[in-house]
Short mmCIF file of C-alpha atoms and ligand atoms in Angstrom, two decimals:
data_model
loop_
_atom_site.label_atom_id
_atom_site.label_comp_id
_atom_site.label_asym_id
_atom_site.label_seq_id
_atom_site.Cartn_x
_atom_site.Cartn_y
_atom_site.Cartn_z
CA MET A 1202 8.50 85.82 25.26
CA SER A 1203 7.70 89.32 26.05
CA LYS A 1204 3.76 90.18 24.71
CA PRO A 1205 3.48 93.00 22.71
CA LEU A 1206 0.87 95.14 25.69
CA GLU A 1207 3.34 94.37 28.35
CA GLY A 1208 4.28 97.23 29.81
CA ILE A 1209 0.80 98.62 29.34
CA LYS A 1210 -0.61 99.57 32.91
CA ILE A 1211 -4.86 99.46 32.42
CA ILE A 1212 -7.27 100.46 35.46
CA ASP A 1213 -10.53 98.67 34.58
CA PHE A 1214 -13.16 100.49 36.18
CA THR A 1215 -15.68 98.59 34.05
CA HIS A 1216 -18.64 96.48 34.49
CA VAL A 1217 -21.07 94.12 32.76
CA GLN A 1218 -20.35 93.31 29.28
CA ALA A 1219 -19.11 96.76 27.45
CA GLY A 1220 -16.26 97.72 29.40
CA PRO A 1221 -14.99 94.23 30.52
CA ALA A 1222 -14.35 93.01 26.35
CA CYS A 1223 -12.40 95.22 25.75
CA THR A 1224 -9.90 95.57 28.45
CA GLN A 1225 -10.37 91.20 29.01
CA MET A 1226 -8.65 91.60 24.99
CA LEU A 1227 -6.07 94.07 25.53
CA ALA A 1228 -5.06 91.66 29.11
CA TRP A 1229 -4.48 88.83 26.70
CA PHE A 1230 -2.29 90.81 24.21
CA GLY A 1231 0.15 91.34 27.92
CA ALA A 1232 -1.61 95.11 29.14
CA ASP A 1233 -1.20 95.00 33.01
CA VAL A 1234 -5.27 94.69 33.66
CA ILE A 1235 -5.77 95.83 37.68
CA LYS A 1236 -10.07 95.60 37.52
CA VAL A 1237 -11.70 98.02 40.23
CA GLU A 1238 -14.52 96.53 42.40
CA ARG A 1239 -16.60 97.72 45.29
CA PRO A 1240 -15.98 95.89 48.05
CA GLY A 1241 -18.19 93.15 49.41
CA SER A 1242 -20.15 92.77 45.85
CA GLY A 1243 -17.84 93.69 43.40
CA ASP A 1244 -18.82 93.55 39.48
CA VAL A 1245 -22.44 92.96 39.30
CA THR A 1246 -21.93 89.94 37.17
CA ARG A 1247 -19.97 88.03 39.68
CA SER A 1248 -23.51 86.76 40.87
CA GLN A 1249 -26.43 87.28 37.86
CA LEU A 1250 -27.29 84.04 36.40
CA ARG A 1251 -24.98 81.87 38.66
CA ASP A 1252 -24.93 78.20 37.84
CA ILE A 1253 -23.21 77.10 41.37
CA LYS A 1254 -23.75 78.84 44.42
CA ASP A 1255 -21.34 81.21 46.01
CA ALA A 1256 -18.86 80.86 42.98
CA ASP A 1257 -18.20 83.26 40.73
CA ALA A 1258 -20.91 83.42 37.66
CA LEU A 1259 -19.60 82.41 33.89
CA TYR A 1260 -20.29 85.87 33.13
CA PHE A 1261 -18.29 87.28 34.98
CA THR A 1262 -15.12 84.57 34.28
CA MET A 1263 -15.75 84.59 30.47
CA LEU A 1264 -15.85 88.84 30.15
CA ASN A 1265 -12.55 89.24 32.61
CA SER A 1266 -9.79 86.54 31.92
CA ASN A 1267 -6.36 87.56 32.57
CA LYS A 1268 -6.68 90.40 34.83
CA ARG A 1269 -6.28 91.58 38.08
CA SER A 1270 -8.90 92.11 40.80
CA ILE A 1271 -8.32 95.24 43.60
CA THR A 1272 -10.98 96.05 46.03
CA LEU A 1273 -11.52 100.24 46.38
CA ASP A 1274 -14.77 101.97 47.47
CA THR A 1275 -13.66 105.03 45.20
CA LYS A 1276 -16.01 107.16 47.53
CA THR A 1277 -14.71 107.25 50.53
CA ALA A 1278 -11.04 109.23 50.85
CA GLN A 1279 -8.76 106.62 51.04
CA GLY A 1280 -10.13 105.13 48.19
CA LYS A 1281 -9.87 108.15 46.31
CA GLU A 1282 -6.26 108.16 47.28
CA VAL A 1283 -5.22 105.21 46.11
CA LEU A 1284 -7.00 105.75 42.34
CA THR A 1285 -5.30 108.97 42.47
CA LYS A 1286 -1.98 106.34 43.16
CA LEU A 1287 -2.95 104.26 40.46
CA ILE A 1288 -3.73 107.06 37.81
CA LYS A 1289 -0.46 108.50 38.21
CA GLU A 1290 1.53 105.61 37.09
CA ALA A 1291 -1.15 103.96 34.94
CA ASP A 1292 -1.44 104.53 31.51
CA VAL A 1293 -4.61 103.95 30.31
CA LEU A 1294 -8.10 104.09 32.32
CA VAL A 1295 -10.84 102.36 30.49
CA GLU A 1296 -14.68 103.22 32.79
CA ASN A 1297 -18.24 102.52 31.72
CA PHE A 1298 -20.65 103.56 33.78
CA GLY A 1299 -23.07 105.47 34.20
CA PRO A 1300 -22.88 108.71 32.13
CA GLY A 1301 -21.29 111.63 34.61
CA ALA A 1302 -20.51 108.54 37.19
CA LEU A 1303 -16.92 108.93 36.93
CA ASP A 1304 -17.12 112.96 37.04
CA ARG A 1305 -19.87 112.42 40.54
CA MET A 1306 -16.84 110.32 42.23
CA GLY A 1307 -14.34 113.26 41.43
CA PHE A 1308 -12.21 111.84 38.43
CA SER A 1309 -13.62 114.03 35.53
CA TRP A 1310 -11.13 114.37 32.80
CA ALA A 1311 -9.92 117.47 33.27
CA HIS A 1312 -8.47 116.46 36.53
CA ILE A 1313 -7.12 112.96 34.99
CA ASN A 1314 -5.51 115.38 32.57
CA GLU A 1315 -4.21 116.82 35.63
CA LEU A 1316 -2.83 114.19 37.56
CA ASN A 1317 -1.57 112.32 34.52
CA PRO A 1318 -0.84 114.48 31.49
CA GLY A 1319 -0.18 111.38 29.39
CA MET A 1320 -2.82 108.71 30.77
CA ILE A 1321 -6.06 107.74 28.04
CA VAL A 1322 -9.52 107.51 29.12
CA ALA A 1323 -11.69 105.77 27.18
CA SER A 1324 -15.15 105.57 27.72
CA VAL A 1325 -18.08 103.27 27.12
CA LYS A 1326 -22.03 105.12 26.90
CA GLY A 1327 -25.00 104.47 25.53
CA PHE A 1328 -24.89 107.17 23.05
CA SER A 1329 -22.31 109.70 22.45
CA ASP A 1330 -21.54 113.24 24.33
CA GLY A 1331 -24.55 115.80 23.24
CA HIS A 1332 -26.74 113.78 21.82
CA HIS A 1333 -30.19 114.17 23.04
CA TYR A 1334 -30.40 110.95 24.32
CA GLU A 1335 -26.72 111.15 26.39
CA ASP A 1336 -28.10 111.51 29.39
CA LEU A 1337 -29.62 107.49 29.00
CA LYS A 1338 -28.29 104.33 31.00
CA VAL A 1339 -28.32 101.62 27.78
CA TYR A 1340 -27.58 98.07 27.99
CA GLU A 1341 -27.61 95.94 24.81
CA ASN A 1342 -31.07 95.04 23.01
CA VAL A 1343 -31.89 99.32 23.99
CA ALA A 1344 -28.46 99.91 21.73
CA GLN A 1345 -29.22 97.53 18.93
CA CYS A 1346 -33.01 99.17 18.99
CA ALA A 1347 -30.82 102.35 19.13
CA GLY A 1348 -28.14 101.87 16.31
CA GLY A 1349 -30.44 100.32 13.43
CA ALA A 1350 -30.00 97.33 14.07
CA ALA A 1351 -33.47 96.19 15.67
CA SER A 1352 -35.45 97.68 12.81
CA THR A 1353 -33.20 95.58 10.42
CA THR A 1354 -33.50 92.35 11.53
CA GLY A 1355 -36.34 89.67 11.80
CA TRP A 1356 -38.99 89.26 9.57
CA TRP A 1357 -40.97 91.44 7.43
CA ASP A 1358 -44.49 90.46 9.71
CA GLY A 1359 -43.18 90.67 12.99
CA PRO A 1360 -41.74 92.95 15.38
CA PRO A 1361 -38.66 94.77 15.52
CA THR A 1362 -35.86 91.97 16.49
CA VAL A 1363 -32.57 91.84 18.55
CA SER A 1364 -29.67 89.68 17.43
CA ALA A 1365 -28.35 87.41 20.13
CA ALA A 1366 -25.04 88.71 19.11
CA ALA A 1367 -23.30 91.13 21.50
CA LEU A 1368 -23.38 93.96 18.98
CA GLY A 1369 -24.34 97.01 21.54
CA ASP A 1370 -21.90 95.39 24.48
CA SER A 1371 -18.59 93.50 23.04
CA ASN A 1372 -18.98 95.26 19.68
CA THR A 1373 -18.57 98.39 21.67
CA GLY A 1374 -15.67 97.26 23.44
CA MET A 1375 -13.89 96.06 20.27
CA HIS A 1376 -13.98 99.25 19.30
CA LEU A 1377 -12.66 100.98 22.16
CA ALA A 1378 -10.09 98.62 22.32
CA ILE A 1379 -9.01 100.07 18.44
CA GLY A 1380 -9.20 103.68 20.27
CA ILE A 1381 -7.38 102.77 23.01
CA LEU A 1382 -4.65 101.21 20.92
CA THR A 1383 -4.73 104.05 18.40
CA ALA A 1384 -4.06 107.54 21.49
CA ILE A 1385 -1.09 104.54 23.03
CA ILE A 1386 0.43 104.81 19.48
CA GLY A 1387 -0.80 108.86 19.21
CA ARG A 1388 0.94 109.23 22.28
CA GLN A 1389 3.90 107.59 21.50
CA LYS A 1390 4.02 110.87 19.12
CA THR A 1391 3.13 113.86 21.34
CA GLY A 1392 3.57 112.25 25.15
CA LYS A 1393 0.09 113.31 25.66
CA GLY A 1394 -3.02 111.64 26.50
CA GLN A 1395 -6.80 112.25 25.45
CA LYS A 1396 -10.31 111.18 26.17
CA VAL A 1397 -11.10 108.28 23.51
CA ALA A 1398 -14.90 107.26 23.56
CA VAL A 1399 -17.53 105.51 22.21
CA SER A 1400 -21.12 105.13 22.39
CA MET A 1401 -23.03 102.28 21.69
CA GLN A 1402 -25.76 103.34 19.46
CA ASP A 1403 -22.60 104.70 17.14
CA ALA A 1404 -20.86 100.74 17.58
CA VAL A 1405 -24.31 98.87 16.65
CA LEU A 1406 -24.72 101.84 13.38
CA ASN A 1407 -21.17 101.16 12.71
CA LEU A 1408 -21.97 97.41 11.57
CA CYS A 1409 -25.27 98.38 10.44
CA ARG A 1410 -23.58 100.83 7.29
CA VAL A 1411 -24.84 98.01 4.55
CA LYS A 1412 -28.52 98.95 6.30
CA MET A 1413 -27.53 103.22 5.78
CA ARG A 1414 -26.67 101.96 2.48
CA ASP A 1415 -29.65 100.44 1.60
CA GLN A 1416 -31.86 103.43 2.81
CA GLN A 1417 -30.66 105.43 0.58
CA ARG A 1418 -30.68 102.70 -2.90
CA LEU A 1419 -34.06 102.96 -2.00
CA ASP A 1420 -34.56 106.49 -1.41
CA ARG A 1421 -33.80 106.43 -4.89
CA VAL A 1422 -35.22 103.82 -6.26
CA GLY A 1423 -38.29 102.67 -3.92
CA TYR A 1424 -37.04 99.29 -4.07
CA LEU A 1425 -33.85 96.99 -2.80
CA GLU A 1426 -33.48 93.84 -5.51
CA GLU A 1427 -32.03 91.64 -2.87
CA TYR A 1428 -34.79 91.56 -0.11
CA PRO A 1429 -37.16 88.35 -0.25
CA GLN A 1430 -39.93 91.61 -0.58
CA TYR A 1431 -38.25 92.03 -4.28
CA PRO A 1432 -40.31 91.78 -6.85
CA HIS A 1433 -43.43 90.70 -5.49
CA GLY A 1434 -44.15 92.30 -2.44
CA GLU A 1435 -43.81 96.11 -0.78
CA PHE A 1436 -42.01 98.48 -0.17
CA THR A 1437 -41.92 101.27 2.09
CA ASP A 1438 -39.98 103.98 2.53
CA VAL A 1439 -37.87 102.98 5.61
CA VAL A 1440 -35.54 99.70 5.26
CA PRO A 1441 -37.54 96.58 5.89
CA ARG A 1442 -36.94 93.95 7.81
CA GLY A 1443 -35.03 90.70 5.19
CA GLY A 1444 -35.50 87.35 7.14
CA ASN A 1445 -32.21 85.59 6.60
CA ALA A 1446 -31.67 87.34 3.56
CA GLY A 1447 -27.74 88.02 2.25
CA GLY A 1448 -26.89 91.22 2.72
CA GLY A 1449 -24.87 91.73 -0.38
CA GLY A 1450 -25.68 90.85 -3.65
CA GLN A 1451 -25.37 87.33 -3.23
CA PRO A 1452 -28.72 86.17 -2.33
CA GLY A 1453 -27.76 83.82 0.41
CA TRP A 1454 -31.41 81.58 2.79
CA VAL A 1455 -31.20 79.06 5.33
CA LEU A 1456 -32.45 75.85 3.79
CA LYS A 1457 -33.98 72.68 6.21
CA CYS A 1458 -31.89 69.71 6.20
CA LYS A 1459 -32.56 65.97 7.33
CA GLY A 1460 -33.94 66.29 10.01
CA TRP A 1461 -35.06 69.51 10.88
CA GLU A 1462 -38.66 68.60 11.86
CA THR A 1463 -37.24 67.42 15.05
CA ASP A 1464 -33.66 69.02 15.39
CA PRO A 1465 -33.63 73.00 15.67
CA ASN A 1466 -30.74 73.73 14.05
CA ALA A 1467 -30.46 71.25 10.98
CA TYR A 1468 -30.04 73.61 8.64
CA ILE A 1469 -27.07 75.43 6.40
CA TYR A 1470 -26.64 78.80 4.54
CA PHE A 1471 -26.44 78.43 1.23
CA THR A 1472 -25.07 81.78 -1.05
CA ILE A 1473 -26.04 81.99 -4.53
CA GLN A 1474 -22.70 83.79 -5.64
CA GLY A 1475 -23.05 84.89 -9.23
CA HIS A 1476 -19.96 83.87 -10.71
CA ALA A 1477 -20.48 80.10 -8.80
CA TRP A 1478 -23.70 79.36 -11.04
CA ALA A 1479 -22.67 76.74 -13.43
CA PRO A 1480 -20.89 74.86 -9.67
CA ILE A 1481 -24.09 75.27 -7.98
CA CYS A 1482 -26.08 73.18 -10.86
CA LYS A 1483 -23.48 71.13 -11.27
CA ALA A 1484 -23.64 70.01 -7.48
CA LEU A 1485 -27.66 70.26 -7.62
CA GLY A 1486 -27.22 67.82 -10.93
CA LYS A 1487 -29.47 70.63 -12.76
CA GLU A 1488 -27.47 71.42 -15.73
CA GLU A 1489 -29.73 72.37 -17.85
CA TRP A 1490 -30.03 75.63 -15.98
CA ILE A 1491 -26.73 76.49 -16.66
CA ASN A 1492 -27.12 78.19 -19.68
CA ASP A 1493 -30.93 78.81 -19.47
CA PRO A 1494 -31.84 82.20 -20.05
CA ALA A 1495 -34.14 82.04 -17.60
CA TYR A 1496 -32.04 81.58 -14.96
CA ASN A 1497 -28.15 82.20 -16.21
CA THR A 1498 -28.07 85.81 -14.94
CA ALA A 1499 -28.58 86.97 -11.23
CA GLU A 1500 -31.36 89.42 -12.79
CA ALA A 1501 -32.91 86.68 -14.49
CA ARG A 1502 -33.20 84.41 -11.14
CA GLN A 1503 -34.61 87.34 -9.33
CA ASP A 1504 -38.06 86.60 -9.22
CA LYS A 1505 -37.71 82.73 -8.97
CA ILE A 1506 -35.41 83.07 -5.78
CA PHE A 1507 -38.22 80.92 -3.92
CA ASP A 1508 -38.38 78.53 -6.60
CA ILE A 1509 -34.80 78.20 -6.24
CA PHE A 1510 -34.03 77.78 -3.00
CA ALA A 1511 -37.72 75.27 -2.71
CA PHE A 1512 -35.77 73.55 -5.31
CA ILE A 1513 -32.09 73.27 -3.03
CA GLU A 1514 -34.21 72.30 -0.21
CA ASP A 1515 -35.54 69.27 -2.23
CA TRP A 1516 -32.12 68.36 -3.11
CA LEU A 1517 -31.07 68.83 0.81
CA LYS A 1518 -34.40 66.08 2.17
CA ASP A 1519 -31.78 63.56 2.41
CA LYS A 1520 -28.86 65.09 3.52
CA THR A 1521 -27.33 65.83 7.26
CA LYS A 1522 -26.29 69.68 7.22
CA TYR A 1523 -22.20 68.00 7.88
CA GLU A 1524 -23.03 65.64 4.81
CA ALA A 1525 -24.30 69.10 2.66
CA VAL A 1526 -21.44 71.47 2.91
CA ASP A 1527 -19.17 68.35 2.03
CA ILE A 1528 -20.81 67.94 -1.54
CA LEU A 1529 -21.33 72.01 -1.59
CA ARG A 1530 -17.50 72.50 -1.00
CA LYS A 1531 -16.23 70.38 -3.60
CA PHE A 1532 -17.92 72.85 -5.35
CA ASP A 1533 -17.03 76.22 -4.09
CA ILE A 1534 -19.88 76.88 -3.23
CA PRO A 1535 -20.36 79.42 -0.08
CA CYS A 1536 -21.89 77.87 2.43
CA ALA A 1537 -21.85 76.23 6.52
CA PRO A 1538 -24.27 73.99 8.45
CA VAL A 1539 -25.98 76.69 11.05
CA LEU A 1540 -24.12 75.22 14.27
CA SER A 1541 -25.50 75.44 18.21
CA MET A 1542 -23.45 76.62 21.14
CA LYS A 1543 -23.37 72.76 22.04
CA GLU A 1544 -21.40 72.34 18.72
CA LEU A 1545 -19.38 75.02 19.03
CA ALA A 1546 -18.36 73.91 22.31
CA GLU A 1547 -17.54 70.44 21.14
CA CYS A 1548 -15.88 70.95 18.15
CA PRO A 1549 -12.25 69.77 17.96
CA SER A 1550 -10.78 72.88 15.31
CA LEU A 1551 -12.42 75.21 17.64
CA ARG A 1552 -10.55 73.36 20.68
CA LYS A 1553 -6.81 73.24 18.74
CA SER A 1554 -7.25 77.20 17.42
CA GLY A 1555 -7.40 78.13 20.52
CA SER A 1556 -10.78 79.80 20.14
CA ILE A 1557 -12.56 77.49 22.41
CA VAL A 1558 -10.31 77.31 25.50
CA GLU A 1559 -10.50 75.84 29.14
CA VAL A 1560 -9.61 77.63 31.95
CA GLU A 1561 -8.50 77.04 35.29
CA HIS A 1562 -10.81 78.79 38.26
CA LYS A 1563 -10.14 78.76 41.88
CA GLN A 1564 -14.20 78.79 42.68
CA ARG A 1565 -15.23 76.49 39.76
CA GLY A 1566 -12.65 74.42 38.93
CA THR A 1567 -12.32 74.80 35.28
CA TYR A 1568 -14.74 76.53 32.92
CA LEU A 1569 -15.00 76.90 28.92
CA THR A 1570 -14.64 80.54 27.39
CA VAL A 1571 -14.03 81.83 24.28
CA GLY A 1572 -10.57 82.50 23.05
CA SER A 1573 -9.05 84.88 21.18
CA PRO A 1574 -10.38 85.16 17.84
CA ILE A 1575 -7.30 87.60 16.98
CA LYS A 1576 -4.63 84.88 16.16
CA PHE A 1577 -1.07 86.12 15.49
CA SER A 1578 2.22 84.77 14.08
CA ASP A 1579 4.62 85.84 16.93
CA LEU A 1580 2.32 85.98 19.98
CA LYS A 1581 0.22 83.17 21.14
CA VAL A 1582 -2.65 84.08 23.46
CA GLU A 1583 -2.62 82.29 26.61
CA ILE A 1584 -6.29 82.63 28.61
CA THR A 1585 -6.12 82.72 32.50
CA GLY A 1586 -8.90 82.21 34.91
CA SER A 1587 -10.73 85.38 36.12
CA PRO A 1588 -9.46 86.97 39.66
CA LEU A 1589 -11.31 86.36 42.96
CA LEU A 1590 -13.48 89.93 43.90
CA GLY A 1591 -10.29 91.29 45.64
CA GLU A 1592 -8.03 88.50 44.91
CA HIS A 1593 -4.78 91.03 44.59
CA THR A 1594 -6.18 93.94 46.47
CA ASP A 1595 -2.94 93.09 49.23
CA GLU A 1596 -0.10 92.88 46.07
CA ILE A 1597 -1.28 95.99 44.21
CA LEU A 1598 -1.60 98.36 47.75
CA ALA A 1599 2.21 96.55 48.06
CA GLN A 1600 3.14 97.66 45.21
CA LEU A 1601 1.99 101.93 45.28
CA GLY A 1602 3.62 101.70 48.76
CA TYR A 1603 1.78 100.84 51.36
CA THR A 1604 3.32 99.14 54.46
CA PRO A 1605 1.50 96.02 55.81
CA GLU A 1606 -0.13 98.16 58.60
CA GLN A 1607 -1.65 100.70 56.04
CA ILE A 1608 -2.88 98.01 54.07
CA ALA A 1609 -4.62 96.40 57.31
CA GLU A 1610 -6.04 99.73 58.55
CA MET A 1611 -7.85 100.31 54.60
CA HIS A 1612 -9.45 96.75 54.98
CA ALA A 1613 -10.94 97.58 58.68
CA ALA A 1614 -12.04 100.85 57.20
CA LYS A 1615 -13.95 98.92 54.78
CA ALA A 1616 -12.21 101.41 52.21
CA VAL A 1617 -10.77 98.47 50.20
N1 LIG B 3162 -16.88 102.77 44.48
C1 LIG B 3162 -17.88 103.00 44.92
N2 LIG B 3162 -18.55 103.27 44.20
C2 LIG B 3162 -18.16 102.69 42.77
C3 LIG B 3162 -17.54 102.21 42.34
C4 LIG B 3162 -16.77 101.95 42.99
N3 LIG B 3162 -15.78 100.77 43.23
N4 LIG B 3162 -17.71 101.49 41.35
C5 LIG B 3162 -19.15 102.13 40.88
N5 LIG B 3162 -19.24 102.94 42.09
C6 LIG B 3162 -20.54 103.76 41.64
C7 LIG B 3162 -20.77 104.58 40.58
O1 LIG B 3162 -19.75 106.00 40.83
C8 LIG B 3162 -21.92 105.28 40.18
O2 LIG B 3162 -22.28 106.24 41.55
P1 LIG B 3162 -23.14 107.18 41.15
O3 LIG B 3162 -24.34 106.81 40.23
O4 LIG B 3162 -24.05 107.53 42.72
O5 LIG B 3162 -22.46 108.35 41.23
C9 LIG B 3162 -22.90 103.89 41.06
O6 LIG B 3162 -21.62 103.18 41.60
C10 LIG B 3162 -23.02 102.59 39.48
O7 LIG B 3162 -23.07 104.25 38.72
P2 LIG B 3162 -24.18 103.23 37.11
O8 LIG B 3162 -24.28 103.76 36.80
O9 LIG B 3162 -22.79 102.40 36.14
O10 LIG B 3162 -24.57 101.57 37.53
P3 LIG B 3162 -26.22 101.05 36.74
O11 LIG B 3162 -25.23 99.97 37.83
O12 LIG B 3162 -27.19 101.93 37.43
O13 LIG B 3162 -25.68 101.43 35.54
C11 LIG B 3162 -25.41 100.71 33.37
C12 LIG B 3162 -25.39 100.36 34.81
C13 LIG B 3162 -24.75 99.45 32.10
C14 LIG B 3162 -27.29 100.43 32.40
C15 LIG B 3162 -24.62 102.11 32.61
O14 LIG B 3162 -23.26 102.05 34.18
C16 LIG B 3162 -24.44 102.42 32.01
O15 LIG B 3162 -25.21 102.62 31.73
N6 LIG B 3162 -23.50 102.24 31.41
C17 LIG B 3162 -22.97 103.13 30.28
C18 LIG B 3162 -22.91 102.03 28.82
C19 LIG B 3162 -22.64 100.38 28.59
O16 LIG B 3162 -21.87 100.58 29.21
N7 LIG B 3162 -23.28 99.70 28.77
C20 LIG B 3162 -23.69 98.51 29.27
C21 LIG B 3162 -23.25 97.05 29.78
S1 LIG B 3162 -22.73 95.88 29.42
O17 LIG B 3162 -24.68 95.19 29.27
#
């Protein structure tokens, strides 16, 4: 079966996580993604946090599957010539170098556009063009701090806290993928390429949209009723950190289950959905709360929400997180066990759906990776191992029309 992005050629000039996550997803869906790496070392993640001596690290293999790799020193004349040829025949160039690096290399947007007017140039930077921090280099947690995630995450009496989820890196890559696909569709109508840019700060902020909602509510009324600070605590003029509170209109909290004293993940997340109040009371054996005016509206429950959570924790104390969810699911209560990475890695449902997959790698044997979270009725996403450094250099050069002699000369000159 032909894949939807087959025929789209992407120059993958990305490194670390934000860019590679974007191009990996496009490769899964059929694009020919050519990862361009510096000879000798390649993407820094090949050697970062290694668990097997001299083998590509999982950091690299889990972000670069389904790609081809060419090594190219793009600061040499020969390297520039090869990159120029690639640009002339590719559809998209994706990069996430530090600000100005592509220009310094001699491949400004204007020059690329001249070489190939249909080319889409997609970039990740820490901050957007023209921003007063546009010159800054940025990593994940820097972006989480600059994008509003850190100031609104964690405990009210603790410092700003970053999330383990890659809101700055992979999330920015996903935004960029949407931008690239949009530009490809745009090009079908106009024939013209364009520049697509996503800043990590903007991508984080986009996911913190509800916190910007809360800032405006706070400005207007002076409190936020779904936060643990309401009604007993104090609000200042900025959105506070809300611990594990539900961010929407449904109060929720992480609650202890049987075994929490020794198992750091023996918890469930429990949501008190307004219209599920009666089933919640039935599940907890507290039917007298169903029509009690002190409990039967969200407003009435607000000042005793933590007493209610304490009651539920008492109900949970003789149930494992799995047993608890098995009971609560029968009452249609939104909840889930808190799952560790080990539990996720071993989860039969995730294996069955292809969300966790084992793939072959030439150096590592098999390794586990996260498969496509997007499922299609007409596309089976197959994950293949990441390429070794320069594994496809000769093949790609030959496809560009270089003879074996010219390729050997480039190797000798260390241009590839
Ligand atoms: N051949 C020759 N030179 C190459 C090359 C190649 N194949 N590939 C890269 N280079 C050069 C670049 O041209 C650049 O050179 P100059 O600085 O001399 O112009 C240099 O290598 C690396 O540039 P860099 O600034 O991208 O690298 P860094 O390690 O100092 O910074 C990072 C890394 C991630 C902080 C920076 O790239 C960045 O801010 N990127 C944008 C934001 C981003 O994506 N961050 C997320 C990363 S995931 O956590």
